[in-house]
Short mmCIF file of C-alpha atoms and ligand atoms in Angstrom, two decimals:
data_model
loop_
_atom_site.label_atom_id
_atom_site.label_comp_id
_atom_site.label_asym_id
_atom_site.label_seq_id
_atom_site.Cartn_x
_atom_site.Cartn_y
_atom_site.Cartn_z
CA MET A 707 8.89 29.25 22.39
CA ARG A 708 6.44 27.25 24.53
CA MET A 709 4.41 24.21 23.45
CA TYR A 710 1.54 25.54 25.58
CA ASP A 711 1.27 28.62 23.34
CA LEU A 712 1.36 26.53 20.17
CA ILE A 713 -1.45 24.30 21.44
CA MET A 714 -3.51 27.39 22.29
CA LYS A 715 -2.85 28.94 18.87
CA LYS A 716 -4.07 25.82 17.08
CA ARG A 717 -6.99 25.41 19.49
CA ASN A 718 -8.08 28.94 18.56
CA GLY A 719 -7.92 28.09 14.85
CA GLU A 720 -4.77 30.01 13.98
CA ALA A 721 -2.00 28.75 11.70
CA LEU A 722 1.43 27.94 13.10
CA THR A 723 4.56 29.27 11.39
CA LYS A 724 7.20 27.00 9.83
CA THR A 725 9.60 27.88 12.68
CA GLU A 726 6.99 26.94 15.29
CA ILE A 727 6.30 23.60 13.60
CA GLU A 728 10.00 22.80 13.27
CA TYR A 729 10.51 23.63 16.95
CA MET A 730 7.57 21.42 17.98
CA ILE A 731 8.69 18.36 15.97
CA SER A 732 12.36 18.53 16.90
CA GLU A 733 11.61 19.07 20.60
CA TYR A 734 9.07 16.24 20.55
CA VAL A 735 11.56 13.79 19.03
CA ALA A 736 14.19 14.95 21.54
CA GLY A 737 11.79 14.06 24.35
CA ASN A 738 11.39 17.66 25.55
CA ILE A 739 7.69 17.86 24.72
CA PRO A 740 5.62 15.25 26.56
CA ASP A 741 3.06 13.01 24.85
CA TYR A 742 0.15 14.69 26.67
CA GLN A 743 0.97 18.07 25.12
CA MET A 744 1.46 16.57 21.66
CA SER A 745 -1.85 14.70 22.08
CA ALA A 746 -3.62 17.98 22.82
CA PHE A 747 -2.04 19.51 19.73
CA LEU A 748 -3.08 16.57 17.52
CA MET A 749 -6.65 16.80 18.78
CA ALA A 750 -6.66 20.55 18.05
CA VAL A 751 -5.48 19.74 14.50
CA TYR A 752 -8.22 17.12 14.24
CA PHE A 753 -10.87 19.80 14.84
CA ARG A 754 -9.19 22.90 13.36
CA GLY A 755 -7.25 21.40 10.44
CA MET A 756 -4.04 22.75 8.97
CA THR A 757 -3.31 25.12 6.09
CA GLU A 758 -1.38 23.95 3.02
CA GLU A 759 1.72 25.74 4.36
CA GLU A 760 1.42 24.12 7.78
CA THR A 761 0.94 20.66 6.28
CA LEU A 762 4.04 21.07 4.10
CA ALA A 763 6.10 22.44 7.01
CA MET A 764 5.03 19.56 9.26
CA THR A 765 5.78 16.97 6.55
CA MET A 766 9.26 18.40 5.98
CA ALA A 767 9.96 18.61 9.71
CA VAL A 768 8.87 14.99 10.23
CA ALA A 769 10.90 13.83 7.19
CA HIS A 770 14.01 15.66 8.44
CA SER A 771 13.64 14.19 11.95
CA GLY A 772 15.75 11.22 10.73
CA ASP A 773 17.82 10.06 7.75
CA MET A 774 17.14 11.65 4.38
CA VAL A 775 18.14 8.88 1.96
CA ASP A 776 20.44 10.03 -0.83
CA LEU A 777 19.80 7.91 -3.93
CA SER A 778 22.27 9.80 -6.12
CA GLY A 779 24.43 6.66 -6.23
CA ILE A 780 21.76 5.13 -8.48
CA GLU A 781 21.82 6.18 -12.11
CA GLY A 782 18.62 7.37 -13.84
CA LYS A 783 15.19 8.52 -12.70
CA LYS A 784 14.08 6.88 -9.48
CA VAL A 785 10.32 6.51 -9.20
CA ASP A 786 8.51 5.40 -6.07
CA LYS A 787 5.00 4.06 -5.56
CA HIS A 788 3.01 4.04 -2.36
CA SER A 789 -0.21 2.16 -1.73
CA THR A 790 -2.37 3.18 1.19
CA GLY A 791 -2.87 -0.55 1.80
CA GLY A 792 -5.31 -3.18 0.68
CA VAL A 793 -6.18 -6.85 0.40
CA GLY A 794 -4.59 -8.91 -2.38
CA ASP A 795 -2.55 -5.82 -3.28
CA LYS A 796 0.53 -7.37 -4.83
CA THR A 797 0.94 -4.57 -7.40
CA SER A 798 4.54 -3.69 -6.41
CA LEU A 799 5.69 -7.18 -7.44
CA VAL A 800 4.36 -6.54 -10.95
CA ILE A 801 4.83 -2.83 -11.58
CA ALA A 802 8.39 -2.48 -10.25
CA PRO A 803 9.72 -5.02 -12.79
CA ILE A 804 7.62 -3.47 -15.58
CA VAL A 805 8.93 0.03 -14.82
CA ALA A 806 12.52 -1.26 -14.62
CA ALA A 807 12.11 -3.13 -17.93
CA CYS A 808 10.98 0.16 -19.52
CA GLY A 809 14.09 2.03 -18.38
CA ALA A 810 13.21 3.83 -15.11
CA LYS A 811 14.64 2.82 -11.74
CA VAL A 812 12.74 1.49 -8.75
CA ALA A 813 14.59 1.69 -5.42
CA LYS A 814 11.76 0.85 -3.12
CA MET A 815 11.36 0.49 0.61
CA SER A 816 8.22 -1.48 1.42
CA GLY A 817 6.39 -2.51 4.53
CA ARG A 818 5.23 -5.68 6.23
CA GLY A 819 1.63 -6.74 6.71
CA LEU A 820 -0.43 -4.49 8.96
CA GLY A 821 -3.85 -5.47 10.33
CA HIS A 822 -5.96 -6.89 7.53
CA THR A 823 -3.55 -5.75 4.80
CA GLY A 824 -0.57 -7.68 3.47
CA GLY A 825 2.95 -6.32 3.04
CA THR A 826 5.29 -6.62 0.06
CA VAL A 827 8.29 -7.54 2.24
CA ASP A 828 6.46 -10.55 3.74
CA LYS A 829 5.40 -11.66 0.26
CA LEU A 830 8.96 -11.47 -1.07
CA GLU A 831 10.26 -13.42 1.90
CA SER A 832 8.11 -16.38 0.84
CA ILE A 833 10.72 -16.90 -1.91
CA PRO A 834 13.45 -19.15 -0.41
CA GLY A 835 16.68 -17.27 0.33
CA MET A 836 15.25 -13.84 -0.51
CA ARG A 837 16.88 -11.04 1.52
CA THR A 838 14.88 -7.89 2.12
CA SER A 839 17.40 -6.32 4.44
CA LEU A 840 20.37 -5.00 2.45
CA THR A 841 23.14 -2.53 3.19
CA GLN A 842 22.87 0.74 1.27
CA GLU A 843 25.77 -0.38 -0.93
CA GLU A 844 24.02 -3.67 -1.77
CA PHE A 845 20.71 -1.85 -2.37
CA PHE A 846 22.29 0.59 -4.85
CA SER A 847 24.22 -2.20 -6.55
CA VAL A 848 21.04 -4.32 -7.07
CA VAL A 849 19.19 -1.33 -8.57
CA ASN A 850 22.11 -0.39 -10.82
CA LYS A 851 22.39 -4.01 -11.99
CA THR A 852 18.74 -5.04 -12.39
CA GLY A 853 16.83 -1.72 -12.49
CA LEU A 854 14.94 -2.46 -9.28
CA SER A 855 15.22 -3.49 -5.68
CA ILE A 856 12.56 -3.87 -3.02
CA ILE A 857 13.72 -3.96 0.59
CA GLY A 858 12.25 -3.40 4.05
CA GLN A 859 12.38 0.04 5.59
CA SER A 860 15.92 0.52 6.86
CA GLY A 861 17.80 3.16 8.81
CA ASN A 862 16.19 5.81 10.91
CA LEU A 863 13.44 7.00 8.56
CA ALA A 864 11.11 9.71 9.93
CA PRO A 865 11.36 8.77 13.65
CA ALA A 866 8.95 11.61 14.47
CA ASP A 867 6.29 9.76 12.48
CA LYS A 868 6.82 6.58 14.52
CA LYS A 869 6.21 8.53 17.74
CA LEU A 870 3.32 10.55 16.33
CA TYR A 871 1.66 7.51 14.77
CA ALA A 872 1.78 5.57 18.04
CA LEU A 873 0.23 8.55 19.81
CA ARG A 874 -2.48 9.07 17.18
CA ASP A 875 -3.33 5.39 17.44
CA VAL A 876 -4.36 5.79 21.09
CA THR A 877 -5.83 9.30 21.00
CA ALA A 878 -8.44 8.85 18.24
CA THR A 879 -6.52 11.12 15.87
CA VAL A 880 -5.52 8.64 13.14
CA ASP A 881 -8.35 9.41 10.74
CA ASN A 882 -7.51 13.01 9.96
CA ILE A 883 -6.62 13.56 6.32
CA SER A 884 -3.86 16.14 6.96
CA LEU A 885 -2.21 13.97 9.61
CA ILE A 886 -2.36 10.89 7.35
CA ALA A 887 -0.90 12.95 4.48
CA VAL A 888 1.94 14.20 6.71
CA SER A 889 2.64 10.67 7.92
CA ILE A 890 2.77 9.05 4.47
CA MET A 891 4.53 11.87 2.62
CA SER A 892 7.22 12.43 5.27
CA LYS A 893 8.36 8.82 4.78
CA LYS A 894 8.14 9.11 0.98
CA LEU A 895 10.20 12.32 0.94
CA ALA A 896 12.80 10.83 3.31
CA ALA A 897 13.14 7.81 0.98
CA GLY A 898 14.77 10.09 -1.61
CA ASN A 899 13.08 9.22 -4.91
CA ASP A 900 12.69 11.75 -7.77
CA CYS A 901 8.97 11.20 -8.28
CA ILE A 902 6.11 9.53 -6.45
CA LEU A 903 2.99 7.68 -7.59
CA LEU A 904 0.35 7.32 -4.89
CA ASP A 905 -2.19 4.49 -5.06
CA VAL A 906 -4.97 5.66 -2.79
CA LYS A 907 -7.27 2.72 -2.14
CA THR A 908 -10.94 3.32 -1.55
CA GLY A 909 -13.72 1.05 -0.26
CA SER A 910 -14.43 -1.59 2.38
CA GLY A 911 -10.86 -2.93 2.43
CA ALA A 912 -9.20 0.48 2.57
CA PHE A 913 -8.37 3.12 5.15
CA MET A 914 -10.55 5.58 3.22
CA LYS A 915 -14.01 4.13 2.79
CA THR A 916 -15.41 6.76 0.40
CA VAL A 917 -14.20 8.14 -2.93
CA GLU A 918 -14.63 11.73 -1.63
CA ASP A 919 -12.29 11.13 1.31
CA SER A 920 -9.82 9.32 -0.92
CA VAL A 921 -9.74 12.23 -3.39
CA ALA A 922 -9.27 14.70 -0.52
CA LEU A 923 -6.35 12.65 0.85
CA ALA A 924 -4.85 12.29 -2.64
CA LYS A 925 -5.08 16.05 -3.24
CA GLU A 926 -3.29 16.83 0.02
CA MET A 927 -0.53 14.32 -0.66
CA VAL A 928 -0.02 15.43 -4.27
CA THR A 929 0.16 19.07 -3.12
CA ILE A 930 2.78 18.20 -0.49
CA GLY A 931 4.85 16.20 -3.00
CA GLU A 932 4.76 18.91 -5.65
CA ASN A 933 5.50 21.66 -3.10
CA ALA A 934 8.49 19.61 -1.97
CA GLY A 935 9.77 19.58 -5.56
CA LYS A 936 8.81 16.00 -6.49
CA ARG A 937 6.56 15.15 -9.45
CA THR A 938 3.60 13.45 -7.76
CA VAL A 939 0.41 11.86 -9.12
CA ALA A 940 -2.26 9.81 -7.34
CA LEU A 941 -4.69 7.20 -8.65
CA ILE A 942 -7.81 6.42 -6.67
CA THR A 943 -8.33 2.66 -7.01
CA ASN A 944 -11.07 0.29 -5.91
CA MET A 945 -10.61 -1.68 -2.69
CA ASP A 946 -14.25 -2.69 -2.29
CA ILE A 947 -13.25 -6.10 -3.66
CA PRO A 948 -9.94 -7.89 -3.04
CA LEU A 949 -7.51 -7.20 -5.89
CA GLY A 950 -6.96 -10.26 -8.09
CA ASN A 951 -7.91 -13.71 -6.85
CA ASN A 952 -5.17 -14.64 -4.39
CA ILE A 953 -4.68 -13.37 -0.83
CA GLY A 954 -1.67 -14.60 1.15
CA ASN A 955 2.06 -14.40 0.70
CA SER A 956 3.31 -17.10 -1.69
CA LEU A 957 -0.15 -17.21 -3.33
CA GLU A 958 0.27 -13.52 -4.19
CA VAL A 959 3.80 -14.02 -5.56
CA ILE A 960 2.41 -16.80 -7.78
CA GLU A 961 -0.38 -14.51 -9.03
CA ALA A 962 2.10 -11.68 -9.67
CA VAL A 963 4.24 -14.04 -11.78
CA GLU A 964 1.16 -15.25 -13.69
CA THR A 965 0.37 -11.59 -14.39
CA LEU A 966 3.89 -10.92 -15.65
CA ASN A 967 3.42 -13.99 -17.86
CA GLY A 968 0.30 -12.34 -19.33
CA HIS A 969 -2.18 -14.67 -17.58
CA GLY A 970 -3.15 -12.58 -14.55
CA PRO A 971 -6.71 -11.78 -13.45
CA ALA A 972 -8.21 -8.98 -15.56
CA ASP A 973 -8.85 -6.58 -12.67
CA PHE A 974 -5.38 -6.91 -11.21
CA THR A 975 -3.67 -6.66 -14.62
CA GLU A 976 -5.63 -3.50 -15.47
CA VAL A 977 -4.73 -1.78 -12.18
CA CYS A 978 -1.06 -2.74 -12.61
CA LEU A 979 -0.92 -1.40 -16.17
CA ASN A 980 -2.43 1.91 -15.05
CA LEU A 981 -0.04 2.25 -12.12
CA ALA A 982 3.00 1.30 -14.20
CA ALA A 983 2.00 3.71 -16.98
CA ASN A 984 1.72 6.57 -14.49
CA MET A 985 5.08 5.73 -12.92
CA LEU A 986 6.70 5.79 -16.36
CA TYR A 987 4.93 9.09 -17.12
CA LEU A 988 6.34 10.57 -13.92
CA ALA A 989 9.80 9.31 -14.86
CA GLY A 990 9.51 11.35 -18.06
CA MET A 991 9.05 8.46 -20.51
CA GLY A 992 6.13 10.09 -22.39
CA GLU A 993 2.39 10.62 -22.19
CA VAL A 994 0.39 8.12 -20.14
CA GLU A 995 -1.09 6.34 -23.19
CA ILE A 996 2.38 5.79 -24.69
CA CYS A 997 3.65 4.60 -21.31
CA ARG A 998 0.79 2.13 -21.03
CA LYS A 999 1.78 0.60 -24.38
CA MET A 1000 5.36 0.30 -23.10
CA ALA A 1001 4.08 -1.42 -19.95
CA GLU A 1002 1.95 -3.85 -21.99
CA LYS A 1003 4.97 -4.69 -24.15
CA ALA A 1004 7.13 -5.38 -21.09
CA ILE A 1005 4.63 -8.10 -20.18
CA THR A 1006 4.17 -9.58 -23.66
CA ASP A 1007 7.89 -9.70 -24.49
CA GLY A 1008 8.75 -11.25 -21.11
CA SER A 1009 11.23 -8.50 -20.18
CA ALA A 1010 9.43 -7.55 -16.94
CA LEU A 1011 9.38 -11.16 -15.70
CA LYS A 1012 13.12 -11.39 -16.39
CA ARG A 1013 13.63 -8.25 -14.26
CA LEU A 1014 11.75 -9.78 -11.34
CA ALA A 1015 13.85 -12.96 -11.57
CA ALA A 1016 17.03 -10.86 -11.79
CA MET A 1017 16.10 -8.86 -8.67
CA VAL A 1018 15.25 -12.03 -6.73
CA GLU A 1019 18.58 -13.58 -7.67
CA ALA A 1020 20.53 -10.40 -6.85
CA GLN A 1021 18.93 -10.37 -3.39
CA GLY A 1022 19.91 -13.97 -2.68
CA GLY A 1023 16.55 -15.54 -3.57
CA ASP A 1024 16.03 -18.71 -5.60
CA ALA A 1025 14.92 -17.27 -8.96
CA SER A 1026 13.87 -20.71 -10.19
CA PHE A 1027 10.70 -20.20 -8.08
CA ILE A 1028 9.84 -17.23 -10.32
CA LEU A 1029 10.42 -19.20 -13.49
CA ASP A 1030 8.46 -22.20 -12.13
CA THR A 1031 5.96 -21.22 -9.43
CA GLY A 1032 5.04 -24.90 -9.05
CA LYS A 1033 8.11 -25.07 -6.80
CA PHE A 1034 6.39 -23.08 -4.03
CA ALA A 1035 5.37 -25.40 -1.21
CA ARG A 1036 1.60 -25.86 -1.15
CA ALA A 1037 -0.20 -25.63 2.19
CA PRO A 1038 -0.87 -29.11 3.58
CA TYR A 1039 -4.57 -28.37 4.12
CA ALA A 1040 -7.16 -26.93 1.74
CA TYR A 1041 -10.82 -26.21 2.48
CA GLU A 1042 -13.61 -25.17 0.14
CA VAL A 1043 -15.93 -22.37 1.30
CA LEU A 1044 -19.34 -22.99 -0.23
CA ALA A 1045 -22.18 -20.62 -1.13
CA GLN A 1046 -25.03 -21.00 1.35
CA ARG A 1047 -27.65 -19.81 -1.15
CA SER A 1048 -28.00 -19.12 -4.86
CA GLY A 1049 -27.80 -15.58 -6.19
CA TYR A 1050 -25.43 -12.81 -7.13
CA ILE A 1051 -22.48 -11.78 -5.00
CA ALA A 1052 -23.69 -8.31 -4.09
CA SER A 1053 -20.74 -7.25 -1.92
CA MET A 1054 -17.60 -8.54 -0.26
CA ASN A 1055 -16.42 -6.98 2.95
CA THR A 1056 -12.83 -6.76 1.83
CA GLU A 1057 -11.41 -6.01 5.27
CA SER A 1058 -13.01 -9.23 6.55
CA CYS A 1059 -11.59 -11.19 3.58
CA GLY A 1060 -8.14 -9.90 4.60
CA ILE A 1061 -8.75 -10.81 8.23
CA ALA A 1062 -9.88 -14.33 7.21
CA SER A 1063 -6.59 -14.81 5.33
CA SER A 1064 -4.65 -13.53 8.33
CA MET A 1065 -6.56 -15.96 10.59
CA LEU A 1066 -5.32 -18.83 8.41
CA GLY A 1067 -1.74 -17.81 9.23
CA ALA A 1068 -0.97 -15.39 6.37
CA GLY A 1069 -0.72 -12.47 8.82
CA ARG A 1070 0.64 -11.96 12.30
CA GLU A 1071 -1.48 -12.28 15.43
CA THR A 1072 1.29 -10.67 17.51
CA LYS A 1073 4.49 -8.85 16.57
CA GLU A 1074 6.44 -12.06 17.22
CA SER A 1075 4.17 -14.39 15.18
CA GLU A 1076 5.76 -16.39 12.39
CA ILE A 1077 3.97 -16.09 9.07
CA ASP A 1078 2.71 -19.23 7.33
CA PHE A 1079 3.82 -18.29 3.80
CA SER A 1080 1.61 -20.85 2.06
CA ALA A 1081 -1.55 -19.82 3.95
CA GLY A 1082 -4.27 -17.72 2.32
CA ILE A 1083 -7.29 -17.71 0.11
CA THR A 1084 -7.93 -18.26 -3.59
CA ILE A 1085 -11.17 -16.52 -4.51
CA LYS A 1086 -13.32 -18.37 -7.04
CA LYS A 1087 -16.31 -16.03 -7.18
CA LYS A 1088 -16.24 -12.26 -6.92
CA MET A 1089 -18.70 -9.39 -6.69
CA GLY A 1090 -21.24 -9.53 -9.55
CA ASP A 1091 -20.79 -13.29 -10.16
CA TYR A 1092 -23.81 -15.63 -10.01
CA VAL A 1093 -23.42 -18.66 -7.72
CA GLU A 1094 -25.53 -21.73 -7.13
CA LYS A 1095 -26.05 -22.89 -3.55
CA GLY A 1096 -23.16 -25.24 -2.68
CA GLU A 1097 -20.82 -23.80 -5.32
CA VAL A 1098 -17.25 -23.02 -4.26
CA LEU A 1099 -16.80 -19.36 -3.28
CA ALA A 1100 -13.16 -19.68 -2.31
CA ILE A 1101 -10.48 -22.19 -1.35
CA MET A 1102 -8.64 -21.64 1.91
CA TYR A 1103 -5.11 -22.87 2.60
CA THR A 1104 -3.26 -23.32 5.87
CA SER A 1105 -0.70 -25.47 7.67
CA LYS A 1106 -2.97 -25.72 10.74
CA GLU A 1107 -6.23 -27.49 10.02
CA GLU A 1108 -7.88 -26.16 13.19
CA LEU A 1109 -7.76 -22.60 11.81
CA PHE A 1110 -10.29 -23.26 9.04
CA GLU A 1111 -13.53 -23.08 10.96
CA ALA A 1112 -13.26 -19.53 12.28
CA ALA A 1113 -11.67 -18.20 9.08
CA ALA A 1114 -14.35 -19.79 6.88
CA LYS A 1115 -17.10 -18.30 9.09
CA ARG A 1116 -15.49 -14.86 8.74
CA TYR A 1117 -15.30 -15.25 4.97
CA GLN A 1118 -18.89 -16.51 4.66
CA GLU A 1119 -20.11 -13.48 6.61
CA ALA A 1120 -18.07 -11.15 4.38
CA VAL A 1121 -19.71 -12.34 1.17
CA ILE A 1122 -23.29 -11.11 0.74
CA ILE A 1123 -25.42 -12.99 -1.81
CA THR A 1124 -28.68 -11.46 -3.06
CA ASP A 1125 -31.18 -11.93 -5.91
CA GLU A 1126 -30.20 -8.62 -7.51
CA LYS A 1127 -27.10 -8.30 -9.67
CA PRO A 1128 -25.11 -5.39 -8.22
CA ALA A 1129 -24.02 -2.44 -10.33
CA GLU A 1130 -20.47 -2.80 -11.61
CA GLU A 1131 -17.91 -0.68 -9.77
CA PRO A 1132 -15.02 1.09 -11.50
CA LEU A 1133 -11.52 -0.27 -10.91
CA ILE A 1134 -10.00 3.20 -11.05
CA TYR A 1135 -12.04 6.17 -9.96
CA ALA A 1136 -9.81 9.14 -10.59
CA ARG A 1137 -6.34 10.46 -11.36
CA VAL A 1138 -5.24 13.35 -9.21
CA THR A 1139 -2.48 15.69 -10.40
CA LYS A 1140 -1.39 19.05 -9.04
CA ASP A 1141 -3.74 20.76 -11.51
CA ALA A 1142 -6.79 18.54 -11.68
CA VAL A 1143 -8.89 15.61 -10.57
CA GLU A 1144 -9.67 13.60 -13.70
CA LYS A 1145 -12.64 11.32 -13.24
CA LEU A 1146 -11.87 7.98 -14.92
CA TYR A 1147 -15.30 6.34 -15.02
N1 URA B 1214 -0.34 5.02 6.68
C1 URA B 1214 0.64 5.78 7.26
O1 URA B 1214 1.82 5.57 7.02
N2 URA B 1214 0.25 6.76 8.08
C2 URA B 1214 -1.03 7.04 8.37
O2 URA B 1214 -1.30 7.96 9.12
C3 URA B 1214 -2.02 6.24 7.77
C4 URA B 1214 -1.64 5.24 6.92
#
């Protein structure tokens, strides 16, 4: 077999066989296919697309390029959740404990912040002592004991994706739905869970800016998951506005705890309940409506909060911070961002809100940067709210006072105030299963 022939086949719009795809991925990871040939192939895929069979074969080949995690040492149904990334997206910190409190298991590998989006692992590390790097034995033991564990990606998971992603990043082939689906689902399949809930974010703070593209991506990913023998569902959720009111690591942990205490922001609580209900549905706990009631009860009876505290303690963290979030160190500097005119908040460029938080120290400027865990933004006014000139739009926090000016400018520019009240946007647009796309608004 020759890579040259495979590139030509795809260039001419033909479908590759499973054997050809397996050859291409294994030889690429082995270093026998150079980046320039793989780049040509990726560009051919960008223009010609891939069939359902090709997409599945490529996902499986990429997943099998490294470790396939075996979670059989954990009792019960293991259900995973993947978010395509957003701003203020601290859902994992709320839904994993809810799902565990309701009897399913969450053995989750999460990521760090990337670009304008935050990462669950960074958020957890704002809790003193918290370890997000565990041995497999420790990971299984925490899940068996507490029902959940969230750790950083460990082992050699889908190394082909690492190479392919780096190449796509510099060859203008990231934004192809099939290639994104392969990339995400290969890592999910390698992580070894029984079922997968996908939270596909849509809007100005998301990878996918339109609902149509988000639904197309969700359909491809659900099809791959189901064809690989995993129950898979996707929700298309709004990322045109930051989720909840807090952006930044310890600020997001505090908001997650408030939500588990029943006092979270309405938008964030609603999204969490929907995600948790669908995870429980996938784990076989009943119809979605029944599962939602179970999720609500896990908040009101305090059982989910107890699970979060138990996981933190089992991973070496100081659980007293969960029971009393007043213990989190506050940033030494706070700055109010004021409305420059009166009117309605017509839109918020969510990506820019995430960047502003990162500029305050909540994200990394370089790979080596240290995160300022207390840095971030508390939003006081959101899309649709009326503000008077001079009213507080948001409060910014940082440990370095000199960072305010540029971050505040970025935030001011992200928030558009007009005389017209904007139309309300749905929080959840659709639920995608293997059989249907259910519109939820
Ligand atoms: N996230 C991934 O893991 N891969 C992509 O290609 C895009 C988003």
